[in-house]
Short mmCIF file of C-alpha atoms and ligand atoms in Angstrom, two decimals:
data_model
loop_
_atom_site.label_atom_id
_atom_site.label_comp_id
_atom_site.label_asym_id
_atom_site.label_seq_id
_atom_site.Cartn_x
_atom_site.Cartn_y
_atom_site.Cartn_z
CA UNK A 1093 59.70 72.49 155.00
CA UNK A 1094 57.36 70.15 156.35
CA UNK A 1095 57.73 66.66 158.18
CA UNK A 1096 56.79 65.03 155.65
CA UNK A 1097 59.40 65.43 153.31
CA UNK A 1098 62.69 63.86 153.49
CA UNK A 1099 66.21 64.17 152.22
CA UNK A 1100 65.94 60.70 150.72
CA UNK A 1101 63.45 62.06 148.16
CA UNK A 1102 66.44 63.98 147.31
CA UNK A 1103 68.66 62.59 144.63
CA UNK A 1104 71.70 64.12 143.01
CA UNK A 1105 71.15 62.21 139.82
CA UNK A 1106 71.69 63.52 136.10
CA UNK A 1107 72.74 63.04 132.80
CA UNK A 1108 76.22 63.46 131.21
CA UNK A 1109 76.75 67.42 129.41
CA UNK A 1110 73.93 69.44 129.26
CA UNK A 1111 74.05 73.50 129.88
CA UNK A 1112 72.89 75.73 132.23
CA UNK A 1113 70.77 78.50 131.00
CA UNK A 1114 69.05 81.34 132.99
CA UNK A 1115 65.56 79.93 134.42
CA UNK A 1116 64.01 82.91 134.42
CA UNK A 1117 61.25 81.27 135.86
CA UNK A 1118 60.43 83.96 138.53
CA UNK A 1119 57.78 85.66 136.48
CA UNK A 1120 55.38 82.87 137.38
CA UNK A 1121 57.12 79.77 139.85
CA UNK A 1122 54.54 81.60 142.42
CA UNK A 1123 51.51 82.54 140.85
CA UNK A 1124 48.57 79.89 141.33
CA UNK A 1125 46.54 78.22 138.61
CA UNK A 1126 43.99 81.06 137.20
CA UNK A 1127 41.32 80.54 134.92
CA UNK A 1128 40.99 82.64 131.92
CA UNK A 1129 37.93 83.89 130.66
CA UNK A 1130 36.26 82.00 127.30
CA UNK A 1131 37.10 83.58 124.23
CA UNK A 1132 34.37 84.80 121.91
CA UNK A 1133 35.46 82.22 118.83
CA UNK A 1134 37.97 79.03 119.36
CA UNK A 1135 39.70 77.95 116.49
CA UNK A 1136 40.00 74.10 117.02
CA UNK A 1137 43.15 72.36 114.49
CA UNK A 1138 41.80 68.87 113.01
CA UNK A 1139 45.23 68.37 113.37
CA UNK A 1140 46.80 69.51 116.80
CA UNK A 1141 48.49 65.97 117.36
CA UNK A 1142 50.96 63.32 115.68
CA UNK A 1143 49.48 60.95 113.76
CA UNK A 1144 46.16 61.24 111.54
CA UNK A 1145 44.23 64.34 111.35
CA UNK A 1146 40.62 63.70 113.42
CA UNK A 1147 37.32 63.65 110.89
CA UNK A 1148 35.00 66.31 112.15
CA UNK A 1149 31.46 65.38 113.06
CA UNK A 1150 29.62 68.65 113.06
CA UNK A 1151 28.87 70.72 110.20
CA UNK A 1152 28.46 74.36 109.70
CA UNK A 1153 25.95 76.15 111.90
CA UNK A 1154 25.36 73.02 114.16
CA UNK A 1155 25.01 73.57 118.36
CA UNK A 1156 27.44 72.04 120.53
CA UNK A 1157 27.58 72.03 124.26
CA UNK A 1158 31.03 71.86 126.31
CA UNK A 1159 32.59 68.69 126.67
CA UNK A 1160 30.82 66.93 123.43
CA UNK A 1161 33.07 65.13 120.89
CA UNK A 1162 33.04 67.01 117.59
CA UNK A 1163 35.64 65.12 115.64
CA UNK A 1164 36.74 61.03 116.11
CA UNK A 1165 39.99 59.74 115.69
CA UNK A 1166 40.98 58.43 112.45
CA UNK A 1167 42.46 55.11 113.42
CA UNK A 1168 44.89 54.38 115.83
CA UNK A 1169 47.42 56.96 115.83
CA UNK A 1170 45.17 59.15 116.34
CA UNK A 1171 42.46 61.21 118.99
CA UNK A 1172 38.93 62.57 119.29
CA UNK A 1173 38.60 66.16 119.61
CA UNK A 1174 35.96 67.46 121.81
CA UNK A 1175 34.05 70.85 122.03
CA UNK A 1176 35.87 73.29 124.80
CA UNK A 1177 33.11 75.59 125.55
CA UNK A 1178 29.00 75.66 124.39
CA UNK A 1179 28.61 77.49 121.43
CA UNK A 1180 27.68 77.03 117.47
CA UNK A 1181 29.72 75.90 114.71
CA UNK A 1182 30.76 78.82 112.19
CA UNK A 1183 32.71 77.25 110.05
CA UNK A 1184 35.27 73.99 109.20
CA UNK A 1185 38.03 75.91 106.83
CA UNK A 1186 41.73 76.28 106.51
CA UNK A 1187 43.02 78.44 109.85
CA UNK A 1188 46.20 79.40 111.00
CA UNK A 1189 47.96 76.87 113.44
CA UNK A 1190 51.35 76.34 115.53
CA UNK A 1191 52.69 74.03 113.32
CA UNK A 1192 53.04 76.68 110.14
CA UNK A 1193 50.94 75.85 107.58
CA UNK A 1194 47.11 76.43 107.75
CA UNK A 1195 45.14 73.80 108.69
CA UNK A 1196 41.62 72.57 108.64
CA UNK A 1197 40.13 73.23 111.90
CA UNK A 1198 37.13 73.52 113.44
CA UNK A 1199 35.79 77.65 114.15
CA UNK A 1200 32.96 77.69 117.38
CA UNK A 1201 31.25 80.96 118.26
CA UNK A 1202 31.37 80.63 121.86
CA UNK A 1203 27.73 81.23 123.71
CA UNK A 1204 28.22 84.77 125.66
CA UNK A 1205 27.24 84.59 129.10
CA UNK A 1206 26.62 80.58 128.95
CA UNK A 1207 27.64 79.28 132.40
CA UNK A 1208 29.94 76.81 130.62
CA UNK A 1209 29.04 73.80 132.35
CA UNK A 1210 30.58 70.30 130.98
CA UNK A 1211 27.32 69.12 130.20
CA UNK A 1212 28.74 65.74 129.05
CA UNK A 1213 30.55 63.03 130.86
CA UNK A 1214 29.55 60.37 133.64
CA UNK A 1215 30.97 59.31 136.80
CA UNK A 1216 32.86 55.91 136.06
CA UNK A 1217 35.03 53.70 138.92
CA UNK A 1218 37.91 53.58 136.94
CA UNK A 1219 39.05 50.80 139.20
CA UNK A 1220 36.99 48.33 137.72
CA UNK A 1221 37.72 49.34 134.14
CA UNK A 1222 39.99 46.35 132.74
CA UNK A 1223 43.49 46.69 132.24
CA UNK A 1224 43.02 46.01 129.30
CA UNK A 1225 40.10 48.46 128.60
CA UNK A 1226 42.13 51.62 129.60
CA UNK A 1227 44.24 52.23 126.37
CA UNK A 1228 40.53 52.74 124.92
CA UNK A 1229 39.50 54.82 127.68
CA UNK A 1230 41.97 56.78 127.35
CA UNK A 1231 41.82 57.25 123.50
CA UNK A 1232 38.40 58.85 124.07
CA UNK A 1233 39.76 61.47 126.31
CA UNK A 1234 42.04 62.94 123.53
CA UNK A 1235 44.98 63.05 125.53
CA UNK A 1236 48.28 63.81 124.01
CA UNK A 1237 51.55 64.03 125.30
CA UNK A 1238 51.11 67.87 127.03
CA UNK A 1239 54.66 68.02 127.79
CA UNK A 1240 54.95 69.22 123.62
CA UNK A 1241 54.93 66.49 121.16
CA UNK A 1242 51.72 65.50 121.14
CA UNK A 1243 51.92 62.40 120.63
CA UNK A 1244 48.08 60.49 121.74
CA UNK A 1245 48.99 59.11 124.99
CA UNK A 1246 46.86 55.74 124.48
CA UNK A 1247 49.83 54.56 121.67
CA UNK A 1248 52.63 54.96 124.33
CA UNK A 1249 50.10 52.46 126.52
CA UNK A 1250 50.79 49.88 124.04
CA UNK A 1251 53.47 47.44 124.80
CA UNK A 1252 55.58 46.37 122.23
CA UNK A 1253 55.35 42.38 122.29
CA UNK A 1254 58.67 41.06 123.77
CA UNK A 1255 58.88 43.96 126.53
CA UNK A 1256 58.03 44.40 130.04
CA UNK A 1257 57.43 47.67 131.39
CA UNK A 1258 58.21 47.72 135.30
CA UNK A 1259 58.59 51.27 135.23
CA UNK A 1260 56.62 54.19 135.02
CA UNK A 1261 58.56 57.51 135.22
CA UNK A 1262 56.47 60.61 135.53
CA UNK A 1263 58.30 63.68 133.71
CA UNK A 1264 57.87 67.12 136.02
CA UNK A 1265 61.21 68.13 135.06
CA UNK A 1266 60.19 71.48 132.85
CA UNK A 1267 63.84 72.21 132.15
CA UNK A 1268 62.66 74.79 130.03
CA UNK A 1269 63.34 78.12 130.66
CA UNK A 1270 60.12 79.98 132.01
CA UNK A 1271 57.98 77.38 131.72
CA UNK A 1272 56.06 76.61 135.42
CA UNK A 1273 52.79 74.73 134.08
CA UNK A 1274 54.12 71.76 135.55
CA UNK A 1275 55.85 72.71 138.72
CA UNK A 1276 52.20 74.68 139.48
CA UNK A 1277 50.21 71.21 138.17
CA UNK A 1278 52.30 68.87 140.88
CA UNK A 1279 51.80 71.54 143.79
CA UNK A 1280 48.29 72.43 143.45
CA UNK A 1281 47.09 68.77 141.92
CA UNK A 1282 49.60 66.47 143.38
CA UNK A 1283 46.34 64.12 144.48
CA UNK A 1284 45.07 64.26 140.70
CA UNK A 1285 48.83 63.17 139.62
CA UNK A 1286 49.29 60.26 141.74
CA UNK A 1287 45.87 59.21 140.48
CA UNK A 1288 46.58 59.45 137.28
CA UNK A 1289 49.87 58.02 137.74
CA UNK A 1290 48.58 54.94 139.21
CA UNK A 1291 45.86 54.80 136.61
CA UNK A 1292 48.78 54.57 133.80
CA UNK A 1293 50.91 52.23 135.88
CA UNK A 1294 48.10 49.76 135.78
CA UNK A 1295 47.98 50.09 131.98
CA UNK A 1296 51.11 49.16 131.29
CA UNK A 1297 51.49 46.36 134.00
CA UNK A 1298 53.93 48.58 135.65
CA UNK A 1299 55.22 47.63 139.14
CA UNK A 1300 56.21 50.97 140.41
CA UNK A 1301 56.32 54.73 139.28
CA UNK A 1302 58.93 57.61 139.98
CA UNK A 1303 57.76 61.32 139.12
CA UNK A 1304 61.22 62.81 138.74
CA UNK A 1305 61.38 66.73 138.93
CA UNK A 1306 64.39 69.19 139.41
CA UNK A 1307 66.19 70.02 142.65
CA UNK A 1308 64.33 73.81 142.02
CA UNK A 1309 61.48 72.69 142.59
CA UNK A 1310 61.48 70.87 145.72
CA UNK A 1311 58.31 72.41 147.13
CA UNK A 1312 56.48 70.24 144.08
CA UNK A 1313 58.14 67.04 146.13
CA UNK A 1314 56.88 67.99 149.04
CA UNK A 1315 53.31 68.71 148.39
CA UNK A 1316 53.47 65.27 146.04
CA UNK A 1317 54.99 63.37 148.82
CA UNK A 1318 52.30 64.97 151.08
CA UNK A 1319 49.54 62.77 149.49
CA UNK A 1320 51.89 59.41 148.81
CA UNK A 1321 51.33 56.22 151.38
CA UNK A 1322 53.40 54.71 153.25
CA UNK A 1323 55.79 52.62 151.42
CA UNK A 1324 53.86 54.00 148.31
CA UNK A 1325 54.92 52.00 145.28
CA UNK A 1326 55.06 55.77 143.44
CA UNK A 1327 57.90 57.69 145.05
CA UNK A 1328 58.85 61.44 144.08
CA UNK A 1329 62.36 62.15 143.42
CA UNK A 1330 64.65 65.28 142.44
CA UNK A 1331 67.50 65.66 140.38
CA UNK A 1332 69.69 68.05 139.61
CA UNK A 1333 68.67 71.12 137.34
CA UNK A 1334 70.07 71.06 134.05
CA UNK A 1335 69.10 71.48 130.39
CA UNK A 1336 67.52 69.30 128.78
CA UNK A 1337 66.93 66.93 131.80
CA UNK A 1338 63.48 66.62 131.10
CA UNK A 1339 64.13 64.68 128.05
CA UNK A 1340 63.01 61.04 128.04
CA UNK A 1341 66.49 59.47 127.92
CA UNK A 1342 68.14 62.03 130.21
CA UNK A 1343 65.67 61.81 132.75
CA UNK A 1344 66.32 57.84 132.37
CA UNK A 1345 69.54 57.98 132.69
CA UNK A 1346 68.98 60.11 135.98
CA UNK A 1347 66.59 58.75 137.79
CA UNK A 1348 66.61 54.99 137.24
CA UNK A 1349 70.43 54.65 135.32
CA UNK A 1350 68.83 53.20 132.35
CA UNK A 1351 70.21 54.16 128.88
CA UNK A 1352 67.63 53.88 126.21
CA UNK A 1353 69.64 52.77 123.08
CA UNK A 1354 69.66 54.55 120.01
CA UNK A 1355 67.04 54.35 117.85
CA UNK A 1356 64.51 53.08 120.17
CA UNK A 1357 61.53 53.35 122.70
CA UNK A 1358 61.66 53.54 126.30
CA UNK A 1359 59.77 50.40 126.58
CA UNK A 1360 63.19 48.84 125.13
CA UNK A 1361 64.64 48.88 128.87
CA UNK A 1362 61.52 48.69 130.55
CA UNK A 1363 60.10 52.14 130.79
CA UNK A 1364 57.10 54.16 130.49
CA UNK A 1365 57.61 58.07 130.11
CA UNK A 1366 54.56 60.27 130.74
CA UNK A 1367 54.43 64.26 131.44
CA UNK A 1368 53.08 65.50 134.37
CA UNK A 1369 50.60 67.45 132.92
CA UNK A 1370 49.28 64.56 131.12
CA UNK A 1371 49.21 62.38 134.42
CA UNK A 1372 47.28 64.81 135.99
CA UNK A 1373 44.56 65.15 133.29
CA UNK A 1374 44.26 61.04 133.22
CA UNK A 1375 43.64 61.16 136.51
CA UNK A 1376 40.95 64.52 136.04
CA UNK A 1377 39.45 63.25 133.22
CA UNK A 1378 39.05 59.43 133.28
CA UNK A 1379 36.76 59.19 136.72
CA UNK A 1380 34.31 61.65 134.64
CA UNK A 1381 34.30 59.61 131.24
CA UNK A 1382 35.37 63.34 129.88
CA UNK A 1383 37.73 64.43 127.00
CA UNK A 1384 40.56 67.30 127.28
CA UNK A 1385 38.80 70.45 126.93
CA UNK A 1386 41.46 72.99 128.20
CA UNK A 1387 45.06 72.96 129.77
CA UNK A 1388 47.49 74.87 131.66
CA UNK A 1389 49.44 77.68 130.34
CA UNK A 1390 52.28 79.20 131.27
CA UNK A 1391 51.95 82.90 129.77
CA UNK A 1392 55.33 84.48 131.24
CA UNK A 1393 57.85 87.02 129.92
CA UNK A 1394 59.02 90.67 129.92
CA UNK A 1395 56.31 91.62 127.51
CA UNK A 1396 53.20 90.46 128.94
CA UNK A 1397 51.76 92.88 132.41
CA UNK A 1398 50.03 90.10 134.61
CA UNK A 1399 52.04 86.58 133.51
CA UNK A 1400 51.12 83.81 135.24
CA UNK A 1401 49.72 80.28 135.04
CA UNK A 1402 46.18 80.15 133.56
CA UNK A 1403 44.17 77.35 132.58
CA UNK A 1404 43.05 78.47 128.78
CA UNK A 1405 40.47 76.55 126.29
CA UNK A 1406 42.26 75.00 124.26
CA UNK A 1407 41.55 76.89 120.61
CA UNK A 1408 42.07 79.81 122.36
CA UNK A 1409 43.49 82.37 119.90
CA UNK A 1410 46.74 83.84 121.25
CA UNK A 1411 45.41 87.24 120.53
CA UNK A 1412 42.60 87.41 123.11
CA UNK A 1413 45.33 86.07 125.41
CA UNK A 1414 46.85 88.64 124.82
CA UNK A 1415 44.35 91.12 125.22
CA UNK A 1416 43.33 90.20 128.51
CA UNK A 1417 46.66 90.08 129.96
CA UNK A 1418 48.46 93.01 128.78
CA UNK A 1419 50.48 93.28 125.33
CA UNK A 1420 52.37 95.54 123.43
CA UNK A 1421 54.25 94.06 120.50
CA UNK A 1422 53.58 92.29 117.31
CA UNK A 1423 53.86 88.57 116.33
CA UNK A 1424 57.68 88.52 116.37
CA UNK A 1425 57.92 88.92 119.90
CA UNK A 1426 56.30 85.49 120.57
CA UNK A 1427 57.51 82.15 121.17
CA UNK A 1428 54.91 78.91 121.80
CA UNK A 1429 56.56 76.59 124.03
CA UNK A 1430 59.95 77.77 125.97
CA UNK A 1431 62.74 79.56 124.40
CA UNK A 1432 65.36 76.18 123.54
CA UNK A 1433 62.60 74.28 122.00
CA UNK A 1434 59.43 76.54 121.11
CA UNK A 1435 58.36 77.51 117.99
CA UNK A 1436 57.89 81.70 116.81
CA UNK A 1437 54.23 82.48 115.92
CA UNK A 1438 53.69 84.03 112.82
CA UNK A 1439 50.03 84.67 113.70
CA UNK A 1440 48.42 86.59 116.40
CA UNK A 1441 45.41 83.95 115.25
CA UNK A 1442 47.27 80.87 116.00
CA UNK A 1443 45.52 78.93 118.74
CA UNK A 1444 46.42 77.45 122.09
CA UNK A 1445 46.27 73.46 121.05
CA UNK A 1446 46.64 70.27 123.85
CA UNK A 1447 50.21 70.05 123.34
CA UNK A 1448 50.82 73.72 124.07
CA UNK A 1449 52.20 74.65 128.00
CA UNK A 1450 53.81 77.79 127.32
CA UNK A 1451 53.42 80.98 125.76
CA UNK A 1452 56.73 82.99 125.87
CA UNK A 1453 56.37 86.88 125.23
CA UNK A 1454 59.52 89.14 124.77
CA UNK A 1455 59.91 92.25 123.94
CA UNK A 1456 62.66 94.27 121.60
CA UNK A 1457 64.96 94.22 124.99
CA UNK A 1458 65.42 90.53 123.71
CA UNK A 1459 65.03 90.19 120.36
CA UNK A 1460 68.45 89.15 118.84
CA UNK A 1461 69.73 92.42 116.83
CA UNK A 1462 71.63 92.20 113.52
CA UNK A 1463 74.68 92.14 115.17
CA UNK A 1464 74.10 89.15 117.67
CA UNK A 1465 73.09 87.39 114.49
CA UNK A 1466 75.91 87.30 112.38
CA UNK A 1467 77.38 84.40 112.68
CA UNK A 1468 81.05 83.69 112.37
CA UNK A 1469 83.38 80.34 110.96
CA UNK A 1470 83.55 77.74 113.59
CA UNK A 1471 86.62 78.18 115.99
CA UNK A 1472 86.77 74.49 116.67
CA UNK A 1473 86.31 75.15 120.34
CA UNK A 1474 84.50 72.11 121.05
CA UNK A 1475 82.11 73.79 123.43
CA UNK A 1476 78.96 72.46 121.41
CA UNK A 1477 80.99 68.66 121.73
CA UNK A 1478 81.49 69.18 125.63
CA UNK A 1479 77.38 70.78 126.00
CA UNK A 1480 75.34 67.57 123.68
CA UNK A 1481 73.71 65.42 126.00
CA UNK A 1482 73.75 62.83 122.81
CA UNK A 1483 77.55 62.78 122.58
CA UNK A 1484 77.18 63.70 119.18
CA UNK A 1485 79.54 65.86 117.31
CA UNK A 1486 77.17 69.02 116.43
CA UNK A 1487 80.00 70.97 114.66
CA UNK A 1488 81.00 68.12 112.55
CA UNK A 1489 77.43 67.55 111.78
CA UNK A 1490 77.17 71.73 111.38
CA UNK A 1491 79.95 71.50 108.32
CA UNK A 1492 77.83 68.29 106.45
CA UNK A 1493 75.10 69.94 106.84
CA UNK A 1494 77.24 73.48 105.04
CA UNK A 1495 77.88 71.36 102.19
CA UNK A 1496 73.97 69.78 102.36
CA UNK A 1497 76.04 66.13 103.07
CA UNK A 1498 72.44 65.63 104.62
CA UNK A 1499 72.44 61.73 104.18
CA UNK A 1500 75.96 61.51 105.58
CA UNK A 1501 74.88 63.18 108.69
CA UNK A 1502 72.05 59.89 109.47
CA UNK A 1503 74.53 57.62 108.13
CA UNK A 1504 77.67 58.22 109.48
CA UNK A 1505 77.02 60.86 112.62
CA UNK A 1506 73.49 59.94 113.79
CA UNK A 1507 71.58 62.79 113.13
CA UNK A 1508 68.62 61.18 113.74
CA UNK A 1509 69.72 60.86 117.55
CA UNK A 1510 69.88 64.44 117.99
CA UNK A 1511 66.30 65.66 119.62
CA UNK A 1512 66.59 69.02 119.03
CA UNK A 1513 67.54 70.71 122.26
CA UNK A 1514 69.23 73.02 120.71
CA UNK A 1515 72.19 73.10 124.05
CA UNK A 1516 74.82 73.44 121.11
CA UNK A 1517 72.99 76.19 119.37
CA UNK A 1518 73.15 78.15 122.53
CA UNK A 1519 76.98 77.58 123.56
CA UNK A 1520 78.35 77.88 120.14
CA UNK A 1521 80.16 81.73 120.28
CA UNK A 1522 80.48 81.78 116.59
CA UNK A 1523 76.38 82.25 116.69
CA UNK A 1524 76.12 79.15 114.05
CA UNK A 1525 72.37 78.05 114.23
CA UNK A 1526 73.38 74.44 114.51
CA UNK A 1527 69.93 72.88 115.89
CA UNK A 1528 68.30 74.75 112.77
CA UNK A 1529 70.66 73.31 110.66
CA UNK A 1530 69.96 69.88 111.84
CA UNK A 1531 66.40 70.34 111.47
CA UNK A 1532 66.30 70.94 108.08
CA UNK A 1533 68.69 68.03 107.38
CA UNK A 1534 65.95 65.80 109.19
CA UNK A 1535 63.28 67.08 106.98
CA UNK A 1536 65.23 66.67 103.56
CA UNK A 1537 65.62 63.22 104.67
CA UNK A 1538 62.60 62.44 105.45
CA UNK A 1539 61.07 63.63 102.40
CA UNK A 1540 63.25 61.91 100.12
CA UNK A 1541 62.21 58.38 102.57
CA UNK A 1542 58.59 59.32 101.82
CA UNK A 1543 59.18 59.80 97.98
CA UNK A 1544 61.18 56.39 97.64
S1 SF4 B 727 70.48 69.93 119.26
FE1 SF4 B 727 71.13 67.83 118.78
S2 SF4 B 727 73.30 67.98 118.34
FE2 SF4 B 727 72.71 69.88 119.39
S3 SF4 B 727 73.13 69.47 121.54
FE3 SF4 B 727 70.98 68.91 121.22
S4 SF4 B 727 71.00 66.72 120.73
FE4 SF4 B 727 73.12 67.47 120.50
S1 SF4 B 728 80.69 75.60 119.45
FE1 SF4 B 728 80.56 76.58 117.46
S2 SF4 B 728 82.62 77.40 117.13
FE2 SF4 B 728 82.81 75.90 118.79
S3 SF4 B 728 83.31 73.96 117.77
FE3 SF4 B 728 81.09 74.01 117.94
S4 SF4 B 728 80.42 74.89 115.99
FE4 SF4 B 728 82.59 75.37 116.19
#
């Protein structure tokens, strides 16, 4: 370990409960940033983000070159989509996507043998964009929370009237299971992270910034500290590794003993929570007046040959992933996202979208069998009460939610404070899919607050 890194960048911090589960993150912690080849056809989702779908601005058959815009944002929850490689438009039509249903997306035959050049962009000093400037700027990148939700990145800039933010906390915990994109992002682009960090501290009229990572990962503090001044007013700091420590109000609690109270934004006690990976591409993407274009995926599992970290186009379909790297399976095998919190893919079309950093590939070794799966009547054990970072009461919640009690469950036990980390899921021994359950409670609620 070098000089420059110090046990006081060291910090036993954490959250109350949480689990441990198997990292199984040695398929990829060591395997640099790769770039993947272009894809003959990108499938590109209108609606890849929270918020409003984007409104295309090409039509069928029309050129585009890499880096253009080819859809706006509709408003201000919303982003502009722009064109990851130089091709031709096929089509606009319904296509398969990661969040279920088809969508309305955008299909571009990709130019064989183009050098794929980002023909658009200019050099801007971002320094003497306004403060008050930079929640635009960023809108035009199309940046969305990479770290999974998607949520455009500009909206978090805004500051609800009545708070101050003093605080910017950089998430590079990827408690996930498997996942690396990050870790990889803050060794390799630790000088692109600090930028961007200091490029969303100024944003929000932040004072200082912490980019908080695990205590597995403390060559990423190291090679971040490595390009931090002197009494820098953005310090690097590790806590311990636990699931689901890399979710907003854990990593709160941990680093700067803050408890964001129920029901609200971080902002509330003075906060601003970005991911890594969405630090690093402000600070890629704003100096080059450029919009999001590709990412970093993790690719990693027992059923993939070479896994590893590769940056991928985003509206990459999964199946030319796939291809290139080394497959045998079917659909079932795959997981977007890590294995507490990803989604299955039912479709070997599905593309790679901004808010996409892992794809997890097993193989029938790990595929639950019929037997695993049966579930059994709660024990009353309490093991999913002792593992909820929320406090909540998960098999309390798991017997409303039996007897579809769903608006007793928001009412009475807070439901809507559960995030879906799915820790009591994975400790209960009676195998009852409690974070499922508590999903579909959520949606039946919601739904009936939309139709009233
Ligand atoms: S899924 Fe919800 S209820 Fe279960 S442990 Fe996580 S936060 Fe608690
Ligand atoms: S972990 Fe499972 S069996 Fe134990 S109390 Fe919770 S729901 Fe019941």
């Amino acid at each position: 370990m070098s000089e420059h890194f110090s046990i006081q960048h060291f910090l036993r911090g954490t959250f109350h409960q949480g689990i441990h589960p198997p990292e199984n993150k040695h398929f990829t912690a060591e395997k640099p940033i790769e770039r993947l080849a272009f894809p003959p056809q990108l499938v590109l989702p209108l609606s890849q983000h929270a918020g409003k779908a984007s409104v295309a601005l090409v039509r069928k058959g029309q050129e585009v070159v890499r880096g253009e815009p080819i859809a706006r944002a509709d408003g201000f929850v919303s982003v502009p989509l722009h064109a990851p490689a130089s091709g031709v438009v096929k089509d606009i039509c319904l296509m398969p996507s990661a969040r279920g249903p088809m969508v309305e997306s955008i299909v571009l035959d990709v130019y064989a043998g183009d050098p794929q050049e980002v023909l658009y962009g200019t050099e801007v000093d971002v320094d003497a964009i306004q403060s008050s400037d930079l929640m635009q700027a960023v809108q035009d990148t199309g940046l969305v929370g990479l770290g999974g939700a998607a949520f455009p990145t500009h909206v978090k800039l805004s500051v609800p009237e009545g708070c101050v933010i003093d605080t910017v906390l950089i998430n590079g915990c990827e408690c996930e299971p498997f996942l690396t994109t990050d870790h990889r992002l803050m060794i390799e682009q630790a000088a692109d992270l600090v930028a961007g960090t200091r490029i969303l501290m100024r944003a929000v009229g932040a004072k200082r910034a912490i980019i908080g990572t695990e205590d597995n990962k403390l060559d990423a503090v190291e090679a971040i500290q490595a390009v931090l001044k002197k009494d820098d007013v953005v310090s690097v700091k590790a806590v311990q590794t636990k699931y689901p420590q890399g979710a907003e109000k854990m990593l709160a609690k941990a680093l700067v003993n803050r408890e964001i109270p129920s029901g609200k934004f971080p902002s509330a006690v003075g906060l601003g929570v970005f991911n890594v990976a969405t630090a690093t591409q402000i600070g890629q993407l704003l100096p080059q007046k450029q919009g999001v274009i590709e990412r970093v995926v993790t690719v990693t599992g027992p059923g993939i040959e070479r896994p590893g970290n590769y940056i991928v186009p985003v509206g990459t379909p999964i199946r030319f992933i796939l291809e290139k790297l080394g497959f045998q399976g079917s659909a079932r095998h795959l997981i977007m996202g890590g294995p507490m919190m990803g989604g299955t893919v039912s479709s070997l079309d599905t593309p790679i979208t901004k808010g996409c950093g892992g794809l997890l590939i097993l193989n029938e070794h790990q595929l639950t069998t019929e037997e695993q799966m049966k579930r059994y009547p709660c024990i009353n054990c309490g093991a999913c009460v002792d593992a909820c970072p929320m406090m909540l009461n998960p098999c309390e919640l798991g017997r409303m939610a039996h007897k579809a009690q769903y608006e007793v469950m928001a009412e009475r036990y807070h439901l809507n404070d559960c995030f879906e980390c799915g820790s009591c899921s994975y400790v209960c021994p009676a195998a009852i899919p409690l974070v499922q359950y508590f999903r579909v409670a959520k949606s039946v609620n919601r739904t009936k607050a939309a139709a009233s």
